[in-house]
Coordinates of C-alpha atoms in Angstrom, one line a residue:
M1354 CA -163.6 -69.5 18.2
H1355 CA -165.1 -66.5 16.5
H1356 CA -161.8 -64.9 15.6
D1357 CA -162.4 -65.4 11.9
L1358 CA -165.5 -63.3 12.0
I1359 CA -163.9 -59.9 11.6
P1360 CA -161.8 -60.9 8.5
V1361 CA -164.9 -62.6 7.0
L1362 CA -167.1 -59.6 7.6
T1363 CA -164.5 -57.2 6.4
E1364 CA -164.2 -59.2 3.2
D1365 CA -168.0 -59.3 2.8
I1366 CA -168.2 -55.5 3.2
A1367 CA -165.6 -55.1 0.5
V1368 CA -167.3 -57.5 -1.9
L1369 CA -170.7 -55.8 -1.3
K1370 CA -169.1 -52.4 -2.0
D1371 CA -167.6 -53.7 -5.2
L1372 CA -170.9 -55.3 -6.3
V1373 CA -172.8 -52.1 -5.5
A1374 CA -170.3 -50.1 -7.6
K1375 CA -170.6 -52.6 -10.5
V1376 CA -174.3 -52.8 -10.6
Q1377 CA -174.7 -49.0 -10.5
T1378 CA -172.3 -48.4 -13.4
T1379 CA -173.3 -51.3 -15.7
P1380 CA -175.3 -50.0 -18.6
D1381 CA -176.1 -53.5 -20.0
F1382 CA -179.5 -54.6 -18.7
R1383 CA -178.6 -58.4 -18.8
K1384 CA -175.4 -57.8 -17.0
K1385 CA -177.2 -55.6 -14.5
Q1386 CA -179.7 -58.5 -13.9
Q1387 CA -176.8 -60.9 -13.3
L1388 CA -175.1 -58.5 -10.9
T1389 CA -178.4 -57.9 -9.2
N1390 CA -178.7 -61.7 -8.5
D1391 CA -175.1 -61.7 -7.2
L1392 CA -175.8 -58.7 -5.0
Y1393 CA -179.0 -60.4 -3.7
L1394 CA -177.2 -63.6 -2.8
S1395 CA -174.2 -61.8 -1.3
V1396 CA -176.3 -59.5 0.9
N1397 CA -178.4 -62.4 2.1
G1398 CA -175.4 -64.5 2.9
H1399 CA -173.7 -61.6 4.8
M1400 CA -176.9 -60.9 6.8
A1401 CA -177.2 -64.6 7.7
I1402 CA -173.7 -64.7 9.1
V1403 CA -174.4 -61.6 11.2
E1404 CA -177.8 -62.6 12.4
K1405 CA -176.9 -66.2 13.2
T1406 CA -173.4 -65.6 14.7
V1407 CA -172.7 -62.0 15.5
L1408 CA -175.9 -60.7 16.9
P1409 CA -176.4 -63.5 19.4
M1410 CA -172.9 -63.1 20.6
L1411 CA -173.3 -59.4 21.0
R1412 CA -176.5 -59.8 22.9
T1413 CA -174.6 -62.0 25.4
F1414 CA -171.7 -59.5 25.8
T1415 CA -173.3 -56.1 25.2
G1416 CA -177.0 -56.4 25.7
G1417 CA -179.7 -56.0 23.1
T1418 CA -179.5 -52.4 21.9
L1419 CA -176.9 -52.7 19.2
P1420 CA -178.0 -56.2 17.9
D1421 CA -181.7 -55.1 17.9
T1422 CA -180.8 -52.0 15.9
F1423 CA -178.9 -54.1 13.3
A1424 CA -181.7 -56.6 13.2
A1425 CA -184.2 -53.7 12.4
H1426 CA -181.8 -52.4 9.6
Y1427 CA -181.6 -55.9 8.1
E1428 CA -185.4 -56.1 8.0
Q1429 CA -185.4 -52.9 6.0
I1430 CA -182.8 -54.3 3.7
R1431 CA -184.9 -57.5 3.2
A1432 CA -187.8 -55.4 2.2
L1433 CA -185.6 -53.5 -0.3
L1434 CA -184.2 -56.8 -1.7
S1435 CA -187.8 -58.1 -2.1
D1436 CA -188.7 -54.9 -4.0
L1437 CA -185.5 -55.3 -6.1
M1438 CA -186.4 -58.8 -7.1
A1439 CA -190.0 -57.7 -8.0
H1440 CA -188.5 -55.2 -10.5
R1441 CA -185.7 -57.2 -11.9
M1442 CA -187.4 -57.7 -15.3
D1443 CA -188.1 -54.0 -15.8
A1444 CA -185.1 -51.8 -16.6
A1445 CA -186.6 -48.6 -15.2
G1446 CA -188.0 -50.2 -12.1
L1447 CA -184.7 -52.1 -11.5
D1448 CA -182.7 -48.9 -11.7
V1449 CA -185.0 -47.2 -9.2
A1450 CA -185.0 -50.2 -6.8
L1451 CA -181.2 -50.5 -7.1
A1452 CA -180.7 -46.8 -6.4
V1453 CA -182.6 -47.1 -3.1
L1454 CA -181.0 -50.4 -2.1
C1455 CA -177.4 -49.4 -3.0
A1456 CA -177.7 -46.2 -1.0
T1457 CA -179.1 -48.2 2.0
L1458 CA -176.3 -50.8 1.6
H1459 CA -173.7 -48.1 1.5
L1460 CA -175.0 -46.7 4.8
Q1461 CA -175.2 -50.2 6.3
N1462 CA -171.6 -51.0 5.3
E1463 CA -170.5 -47.8 7.1
R1464 CA -172.6 -48.7 10.2
E1465 CA -171.0 -52.1 10.3
R1466 CA -167.5 -50.7 9.8
L1467 CA -168.0 -48.0 12.5
F1468 CA -170.1 -49.9 15.1
L1469 CA -170.5 -53.6 14.4
L1470 CA -166.9 -54.6 13.8
P1471 CA -165.6 -52.7 16.9
A1472 CA -168.3 -54.3 19.0
I1473 CA -167.3 -57.7 17.8
E1474 CA -163.7 -57.0 18.7
R1475 CA -164.7 -55.9 22.2
A1476 CA -166.9 -59.0 22.6
L1477 CA -164.2 -61.3 21.4
D1478 CA -161.7 -59.6 23.8
T1479 CA -164.2 -60.2 26.7
D1480 CA -164.8 -63.7 25.6
E1481 CA -161.1 -64.4 25.3
R1482 CA -160.5 -63.0 28.8
A1483 CA -163.3 -65.1 30.2
Y1484 CA -161.9 -68.2 28.5
L1485 CA -158.4 -67.5 29.8
A1486 CA -159.7 -66.9 33.3
L1487 CA -161.6 -70.2 33.3
T1488 CA -158.5 -72.0 31.9
S1489 CA -156.4 -70.5 34.7
C1490 CA -158.9 -71.5 37.4
H1491 CA -159.0 -75.0 36.0
Q1492 CA -155.3 -75.3 36.0
L1493 CA -155.0 -73.9 39.5
T1494 CA -157.6 -76.4 40.8
R1495 CA -155.7 -79.2 39.1
E1496 CA -152.4 -78.1 40.7
M1497 CA -154.1 -77.8 44.1
R1498 CA -155.5 -81.3 43.9
N1499 CA -152.1 -82.6 42.9
G1500 CA -150.5 -80.7 45.8
M1501 CA -153.1 -82.2 48.2
G1502 CA -152.0 -85.6 47.3
N1503 CA -148.5 -84.8 48.7
L1504 CA -149.9 -83.8 52.2
P1505 CA -149.5 -86.2 55.1
A1506 CA -152.6 -88.3 55.8
A1507 CA -153.2 -86.5 59.2
V1508 CA -153.6 -83.1 57.4
M1509 CA -155.7 -84.4 54.5
P1510 CA -159.4 -83.4 54.9
T1511 CA -161.7 -86.4 55.2
M1512 CA -164.4 -86.7 52.6
A1513 CA -167.8 -87.9 53.8

């Protein structure tokens, strides 16, 4: 099921934190451009996982408030990523765009750690409980049907 989501997202958050730290401390412009590309791809990949898998699941189990808030934050990050890419050939512009994006990503990583990951855990717990309940009902129904086969014919209900 979705039980691999939390480790994947936790790893993504760690990778993004590492990339943010590297891109902010790298003095070499060429290396900074390369790290900017890596950061761009990593952020987009992370957001795609959350938007295509996590947010729909959370809408089902928790309603739209939290997923809609995260979707709005991701739109803001997309705008900052676009600005970053527009400035990636200019050292001063790249530094300014990176400063804004990195601060926003730091805040978003904290939001995900504090709100998104716990919401996923709760949704998965709910999903798991629902799955176990359905499995239990299915098993009980099967056992009841098997038990009905052992009843005498006079007691068996007739099916029309």
